[in-house]
mmCIF file of C-alpha atoms and ligand atoms in Angstrom:
data_model
loop_
_atom_site.group_PDB
_atom_site.id
_atom_site.type_symbol
_atom_site.label_atom_id
_atom_site.label_comp_id
_atom_site.label_asym_id
_atom_site.label_seq_id
_atom_site.Cartn_x
_atom_site.Cartn_y
_atom_site.Cartn_z
ATOM 1 C CA MET A 1371 66.298 165.024 165.252
ATOM 2 C CA ARG A 1372 69.544 162.518 165.499
ATOM 3 C CA ILE A 1373 72.689 163.683 166.654
ATOM 4 C CA ILE A 1374 75.995 162.436 166.130
ATOM 5 C CA ARG A 1375 78.745 162.144 168.444
ATOM 6 C CA PRO A 1376 82.547 161.555 167.581
ATOM 7 C CA GLN A 1377 83.861 158.844 169.008
ATOM 8 C CA SER A 1378 86.501 160.324 171.450
ATOM 9 C CA SER A 1379 83.056 162.134 172.611
ATOM 10 C CA VAL A 1380 83.593 158.151 174.335
ATOM 11 C CA LYS A 1381 86.769 158.759 175.812
ATOM 12 C CA SER A 1382 86.320 161.877 177.374
ATOM 13 C CA PHE A 1383 84.300 160.793 178.611
ATOM 14 C CA TYR A 1384 85.177 157.660 180.847
ATOM 15 C CA ASP A 1385 88.613 159.106 181.010
ATOM 16 C CA HIS A 1386 86.530 161.849 183.117
ATOM 17 C CA VAL A 1387 85.078 159.233 185.029
ATOM 18 C CA LEU A 1388 86.970 156.406 185.861
ATOM 19 C CA LYS A 1389 90.045 159.135 186.500
ATOM 20 C CA ASN A 1390 87.547 160.879 189.353
ATOM 21 C CA GLN A 1391 85.460 158.063 190.379
ATOM 22 C CA ILE A 1392 82.077 159.618 189.479
ATOM 23 C CA PRO A 1393 79.281 157.591 190.039
ATOM 24 C CA ILE A 1394 77.130 156.474 187.091
ATOM 25 C CA GLU A 1395 74.529 153.997 186.239
ATOM 26 C CA GLU A 1396 76.551 151.395 184.286
ATOM 27 C CA ASN A 1397 78.531 151.055 187.620
ATOM 28 C CA LEU A 1398 82.063 150.910 187.040
ATOM 29 C CA THR A 1399 83.794 150.420 190.327
ATOM 30 C CA GLY A 1400 80.287 147.602 190.913
ATOM 31 C CA CYS A 1401 81.819 143.460 191.510
ATOM 32 C CA ILE A 1402 82.265 141.592 188.993
ATOM 33 C CA THR A 1403 78.818 139.887 187.747
ATOM 34 C CA PRO A 1404 77.903 136.000 189.310
ATOM 35 C CA ASP A 1405 78.422 135.586 185.751
ATOM 36 C CA PHE A 1406 81.873 136.134 185.219
ATOM 37 C CA GLN A 1407 82.390 134.065 188.739
ATOM 38 C CA ARG A 1408 81.640 131.561 187.578
ATOM 39 C CA ILE A 1409 83.324 131.153 185.155
ATOM 40 C CA LEU A 1410 86.726 131.821 187.677
ATOM 41 C CA ASP A 1411 85.560 129.076 189.609
ATOM 42 C CA THR A 1412 86.057 126.881 187.232
ATOM 43 C CA TYR A 1413 89.515 127.488 187.305
ATOM 44 C CA GLU A 1414 92.120 126.357 190.745
ATOM 45 C CA SER A 1415 94.671 128.393 191.127
ATOM 46 C CA GLU A 1416 95.674 129.319 187.902
ATOM 47 C CA ILE A 1417 99.455 129.987 187.559
ATOM 48 C CA GLY A 1418 100.573 130.675 184.473
ATOM 49 C CA LEU A 1419 97.666 130.958 182.129
ATOM 50 C CA ARG A 1420 96.272 133.690 180.276
ATOM 51 C CA ALA A 1421 93.948 135.928 179.985
ATOM 52 C CA ILE A 1422 92.720 139.514 178.573
ATOM 53 C CA ASP A 1423 90.136 141.628 179.033
ATOM 54 C CA LEU A 1424 89.405 144.847 176.418
ATOM 55 C CA GLY A 1425 88.024 147.412 177.620
ATOM 56 C CA TYR A 1426 89.075 147.201 181.672
ATOM 57 C CA GLY A 1427 87.683 150.217 182.747
ATOM 58 C CA TYR A 1428 88.222 150.548 186.398
ATOM 59 C CA GLY A 1429 89.197 147.227 186.352
ATOM 60 C CA ASN A 1430 88.182 144.820 188.391
ATOM 61 C CA TYR A 1431 87.469 142.373 185.965
ATOM 62 C CA SER A 1432 91.293 142.414 185.147
ATOM 63 C CA ILE A 1433 92.006 142.599 189.226
ATOM 64 C CA ALA A 1434 89.652 139.189 189.983
ATOM 65 C CA LEU A 1435 92.292 137.297 186.877
ATOM 66 C CA ALA A 1436 95.347 138.502 188.485
ATOM 67 C CA GLN A 1437 94.351 137.490 191.411
ATOM 68 C CA LYS A 1438 93.178 133.893 190.395
ATOM 69 C CA GLY A 1439 97.165 133.387 189.067
ATOM 70 C CA PHE A 1440 96.197 134.152 186.070
ATOM 71 C CA LYS A 1441 98.900 136.804 183.473
ATOM 72 C CA VAL A 1442 96.299 139.418 181.797
ATOM 73 C CA THR A 1443 96.336 142.512 179.242
ATOM 74 C CA ALA A 1444 94.252 144.818 180.329
ATOM 75 C CA VAL A 1445 93.035 147.237 177.204
ATOM 76 C CA ASP A 1446 91.923 150.312 176.765
ATOM 77 C CA TYR A 1447 92.400 153.463 175.548
ATOM 78 C CA VAL A 1448 92.038 155.491 178.724
ATOM 79 C CA ALA A 1449 94.939 157.203 180.298
ATOM 80 C CA PRO A 1450 95.649 154.260 182.659
ATOM 81 C CA ASP A 1451 96.671 156.572 185.455
ATOM 82 C CA TYR A 1452 94.352 156.201 187.530
ATOM 83 C CA PHE A 1453 94.521 152.434 187.450
ATOM 84 C CA LYS A 1454 98.059 152.216 187.961
ATOM 85 C CA GLU A 1455 97.643 154.072 190.792
ATOM 86 C CA ARG A 1456 94.992 151.506 192.089
ATOM 87 C CA LEU A 1457 96.804 148.455 190.946
ATOM 88 C CA GLN A 1458 100.115 150.009 193.371
ATOM 89 C CA SER A 1459 98.217 149.155 196.548
ATOM 90 C CA THR A 1460 96.074 145.763 194.777
ATOM 91 C CA ALA A 1461 97.454 142.311 195.287
ATOM 92 C CA GLY A 1462 98.398 140.705 192.381
ATOM 93 C CA LYS A 1463 98.994 143.615 190.631
ATOM 94 C CA GLU A 1464 102.772 142.223 189.187
ATOM 95 C CA ASN A 1465 100.468 139.737 186.511
ATOM 96 C CA ILE A 1466 98.466 142.737 184.754
ATOM 97 C CA THR A 1467 100.204 144.193 182.273
ATOM 98 C CA ILE A 1468 98.210 147.717 181.166
ATOM 99 C CA ILE A 1469 97.717 148.301 177.319
ATOM 100 C CA GLU A 1470 96.915 151.654 176.388
ATOM 101 C CA ARG A 1471 95.199 151.569 172.948
ATOM 102 C CA ASP A 1472 91.958 152.222 170.355
ATOM 103 C CA LEU A 1473 90.109 148.896 170.229
ATOM 104 C CA ASN A 1474 89.775 149.555 166.989
ATOM 105 C CA LEU A 1475 93.395 149.480 166.063
ATOM 106 C CA PHE A 1476 93.932 146.612 168.231
ATOM 107 C CA GLU A 1477 95.234 143.534 166.832
ATOM 108 C CA PRO A 1478 95.888 140.778 169.341
ATOM 109 C CA LYS A 1479 98.911 139.119 169.418
ATOM 110 C CA GLY A 1480 100.124 135.631 171.648
ATOM 111 C CA GLU A 1481 97.734 132.703 173.186
ATOM 112 C CA TYR A 1482 94.768 133.201 175.405
ATOM 113 C CA ASP A 1483 92.789 131.044 177.807
ATOM 114 C CA VAL A 1484 90.135 133.564 178.914
ATOM 115 C CA VAL A 1485 89.366 136.721 177.128
ATOM 116 C CA VAL A 1486 86.563 139.175 178.508
ATOM 117 C CA CYS A 1487 85.190 141.874 176.782
ATOM 118 C CA LYS A 1488 82.584 143.320 179.072
ATOM 119 C CA ASP A 1489 80.254 146.626 178.007
ATOM 120 C CA VAL A 1490 82.083 147.745 175.099
ATOM 121 C CA PHE A 1491 82.620 145.690 171.698
ATOM 122 C CA HIS A 1492 79.002 148.537 170.940
ATOM 123 C CA PHE A 1493 80.813 150.973 170.987
ATOM 124 C CA LEU A 1494 83.382 149.901 168.273
ATOM 125 C CA ARG A 1495 83.039 149.717 164.507
ATOM 126 C CA ARG A 1496 80.966 146.737 163.560
ATOM 127 C CA SER A 1497 83.949 145.137 160.738
ATOM 128 C CA LYS A 1498 86.669 145.305 164.192
ATOM 129 C CA VAL A 1499 83.382 143.391 166.561
ATOM 130 C CA GLU A 1500 83.763 140.443 164.184
ATOM 131 C CA GLU A 1501 87.626 140.411 163.359
ATOM 132 C CA LEU A 1502 88.486 140.499 167.106
ATOM 133 C CA LEU A 1503 85.809 137.991 167.341
ATOM 134 C CA ASN A 1504 87.427 135.818 165.423
ATOM 135 C CA VAL A 1505 90.583 136.221 166.173
ATOM 136 C CA LEU A 1506 90.604 135.587 169.387
ATOM 137 C CA ILE A 1507 88.466 132.505 168.684
ATOM 138 C CA GLU A 1508 91.610 131.282 167.300
ATOM 139 C CA LYS A 1509 93.816 132.466 169.785
ATOM 140 C CA THR A 1510 92.129 130.611 172.892
ATOM 141 C CA ASN A 1511 93.586 127.979 173.867
ATOM 142 C CA LYS A 1512 90.975 124.340 174.199
ATOM 143 C CA LYS A 1513 88.715 124.658 177.485
ATOM 144 C CA GLY A 1514 89.525 128.306 177.729
ATOM 145 C CA TRP A 1515 86.434 130.712 178.287
ATOM 146 C CA HIS A 1516 84.652 133.640 176.391
ATOM 147 C CA TYR A 1517 82.741 136.250 178.443
ATOM 148 C CA ILE A 1518 81.141 138.796 176.333
ATOM 149 C CA VAL A 1519 78.536 141.310 177.096
ATOM 150 C CA ILE A 1520 77.693 143.483 174.272
ATOM 151 C CA PHE A 1521 74.467 145.849 174.312
ATOM 152 C CA THR A 1522 72.447 145.167 171.019
ATOM 153 C CA ASP A 1523 69.317 147.637 169.228
ATOM 154 C CA ILE A 1524 70.419 151.099 171.195
ATOM 155 C CA TRP A 1525 68.901 154.158 171.759
ATOM 156 C CA ARG A 1526 70.020 157.211 173.291
ATOM 157 C CA LYS A 1527 68.241 160.543 174.025
ATOM 158 C CA SER A 1528 69.617 163.485 175.004
ATOM 159 C CA ASN A 1529 68.715 165.801 177.657
ATOM 160 C CA ASP A 1530 66.545 168.005 174.824
ATOM 161 C CA GLY A 1531 64.993 164.375 173.742
ATOM 162 C CA ASN A 1532 67.799 164.223 170.310
ATOM 163 C CA GLU A 1533 67.805 160.714 169.628
ATOM 164 C CA ILE A 1534 72.135 160.439 169.729
ATOM 165 C CA VAL A 1535 74.122 158.363 167.993
ATOM 166 C CA ILE A 1536 78.016 157.540 168.313
ATOM 167 C CA GLU A 1537 79.942 157.320 165.062
ATOM 168 C CA ASN A 1538 80.911 154.188 163.433
ATOM 169 C CA GLU A 1539 79.389 152.347 166.640
ATOM 170 C CA ALA A 1540 78.366 148.683 166.055
ATOM 171 C CA ARG A 1541 74.505 149.301 166.305
ATOM 172 C CA PHE A 1542 74.185 145.116 165.874
ATOM 173 C CA THR A 1543 70.158 143.993 166.472
ATOM 174 C CA SER A 1544 69.728 140.804 169.361
ATOM 175 C CA ASP A 1545 68.787 139.209 165.874
ATOM 176 C CA TYR A 1546 72.109 139.303 163.742
ATOM 177 C CA LEU A 1547 74.162 139.102 167.303
ATOM 178 C CA VAL A 1548 72.725 136.124 167.799
ATOM 179 C CA ASP A 1549 72.772 134.334 164.165
ATOM 180 C CA LEU A 1550 76.562 135.628 164.470
ATOM 181 C CA VAL A 1551 77.746 133.890 167.428
ATOM 182 C CA ASN A 1552 76.027 130.464 166.542
ATOM 183 C CA TYR A 1553 78.234 130.673 163.377
ATOM 184 C CA PHE A 1554 81.382 131.834 164.624
ATOM 185 C CA TYR A 1555 81.379 129.658 168.169
ATOM 186 C CA ARG A 1556 79.752 126.898 165.874
ATOM 187 C CA ASN A 1557 82.307 124.550 167.392
ATOM 188 C CA TRP A 1558 81.981 125.913 171.402
ATOM 189 C CA LYS A 1559 79.156 125.328 173.804
ATOM 190 C CA VAL A 1560 77.684 128.842 174.543
ATOM 191 C CA ASN A 1561 75.131 129.695 176.609
ATOM 192 C CA LEU A 1562 73.397 133.269 176.032
ATOM 193 C CA LYS A 1563 71.098 135.129 177.616
ATOM 194 C CA ILE A 1564 69.465 138.223 176.739
ATOM 195 C CA GLU A 1565 68.152 140.721 178.751
ATOM 196 C CA GLU A 1566 66.469 144.433 178.305
ATOM 197 C CA TYR A 1567 68.343 146.973 180.271
ATOM 198 C CA ARG A 1568 68.022 150.901 180.417
ATOM 199 C CA GLU A 1569 69.693 153.741 182.448
ATOM 200 C CA LYS A 1570 67.645 156.212 183.869
ATOM 201 C CA ASP A 1571 68.075 160.269 182.659
ATOM 202 C CA ARG A 1572 68.889 162.991 185.062
ATOM 203 C CA SER A 1573 64.657 164.030 185.253
ATOM 204 C CA GLY A 1574 64.358 161.850 188.064
ATOM 205 C CA LYS A 1575 61.336 160.619 186.985
ATOM 206 C CA GLU A 1576 60.463 156.489 187.112
ATOM 207 C CA ASP A 1577 59.687 155.544 183.673
ATOM 208 C CA SER A 1578 61.772 158.283 182.055
ATOM 209 C CA PHE A 1579 65.196 156.876 180.481
ATOM 210 C CA TYR A 1580 68.737 158.290 178.805
ATOM 211 C CA PHE A 1581 69.231 154.472 177.888
ATOM 212 C CA LYS A 1582 67.491 151.446 176.399
ATOM 213 C CA ALA A 1583 68.795 148.386 175.001
ATOM 214 C CA ASN A 1584 68.776 144.373 174.360
ATOM 215 C CA ARG A 1585 71.945 143.151 177.224
ATOM 216 C CA VAL A 1586 73.282 140.468 175.491
ATOM 217 C CA THR A 1587 76.041 137.739 177.717
ATOM 218 C CA ILE A 1588 77.893 135.732 175.780
ATOM 219 C CA MET A 1589 79.605 132.407 178.328
ATOM 220 C CA ALA A 1590 81.632 130.171 175.617
ATOM 221 C CA ASN A 1591 83.437 127.178 176.404
ATOM 222 C CA ASN A 1592 86.578 125.849 173.459
ATOM 223 C CA ILE A 1593 85.194 122.271 175.065
HETATM 224 C C1 SAM B 2855 81.207 150.684 180.415
HETATM 225 S S1 SAM B 2855 82.786 150.413 180.492
HETATM 226 C C2 SAM B 2855 83.299 149.069 181.203
HETATM 227 C C3 SAM B 2855 83.911 148.338 181.290
HETATM 228 C C4 SAM B 2855 84.361 147.061 182.188
HETATM 229 N N1 SAM B 2855 84.651 146.557 181.060
HETATM 230 C C5 SAM B 2855 83.233 147.167 183.155
HETATM 231 O O1 SAM B 2855 82.363 146.373 182.574
HETATM 232 O O2 SAM B 2855 83.652 146.865 184.232
HETATM 233 C C6 SAM B 2855 83.237 150.841 178.809
HETATM 234 C C7 SAM B 2855 84.816 150.551 179.113
HETATM 235 O O3 SAM B 2855 85.046 150.418 177.412
HETATM 236 C C8 SAM B 2855 86.165 151.272 177.094
HETATM 237 N N2 SAM B 2855 86.048 151.525 175.246
HETATM 238 C C9 SAM B 2855 85.336 151.816 174.838
HETATM 239 N N3 SAM B 2855 85.657 152.423 172.895
HETATM 240 C C10 SAM B 2855 86.728 152.161 172.972
HETATM 241 C C11 SAM B 2855 88.144 151.757 171.924
HETATM 242 N N4 SAM B 2855 87.353 152.475 171.136
HETATM 243 N N5 SAM B 2855 89.080 151.115 172.493
HETATM 244 C C12 SAM B 2855 89.432 150.823 173.809
HETATM 245 N N6 SAM B 2855 88.621 151.195 174.988
HETATM 246 C C13 SAM B 2855 87.334 151.566 174.743
HETATM 247 C C14 SAM B 2855 86.026 152.759 177.645
HETATM 248 O O4 SAM B 2855 87.366 153.498 177.868
HETATM 249 C C15 SAM B 2855 86.063 152.283 178.848
HETATM 250 O O5 SAM B 2855 86.583 151.718 179.649
#
């Protein structure tokens, strides 16, 4: 049987795990990825450049950008209290502006040098992902970067073995997304990576999974 969960269940889940810092397989509190570190390393201390982090989660990507000197807009629909509290004792906090908003309703304003959206777009409506990519490509300054990580070909299982889908989620296949990226970023330099991704279920069995997908990493430079 296929169970359709409402979008609101995603927000409640992340509100709960982030507020209470509950460890989950996604490792939300983990360090920024080596790929993103390589993008950051291409910049000196960047006073005045602007970045946007869509679906900032625990906030490590926003903080890394802020500490590099970027003015960061951090957007997520979770209650921002835990992030504000965390920022109180974090260097670079004055560089971060938090926006509490559903990305399905978000319209980016201004221009950016770095756009980050990691492990988020698969939750959104497909048409909204395409609109956001289009707008952000337009709004990204020359030499700017996009670091976007999206799950494709997603399969989720409930504890009692049913398939779970989230209402209105993008449900990209890798082939569709690769074609889209090649078309949208046709004037950029793009590095694409596709990896198998698995999250184990709670049965403790080695080969029993809750979530299987491909993880597509897009590192695009507006040369
Ligand atoms: C898997 S976490 C990724 C967090 C962070 N980008 C990272 O990689 O560490 C997904 C994040 O996307 C946010 N998110 C999912 N759907 C969203 C939506 N429609 N609007 C705003 N935020 C959303 C969740 O609240 C959560 O913080």
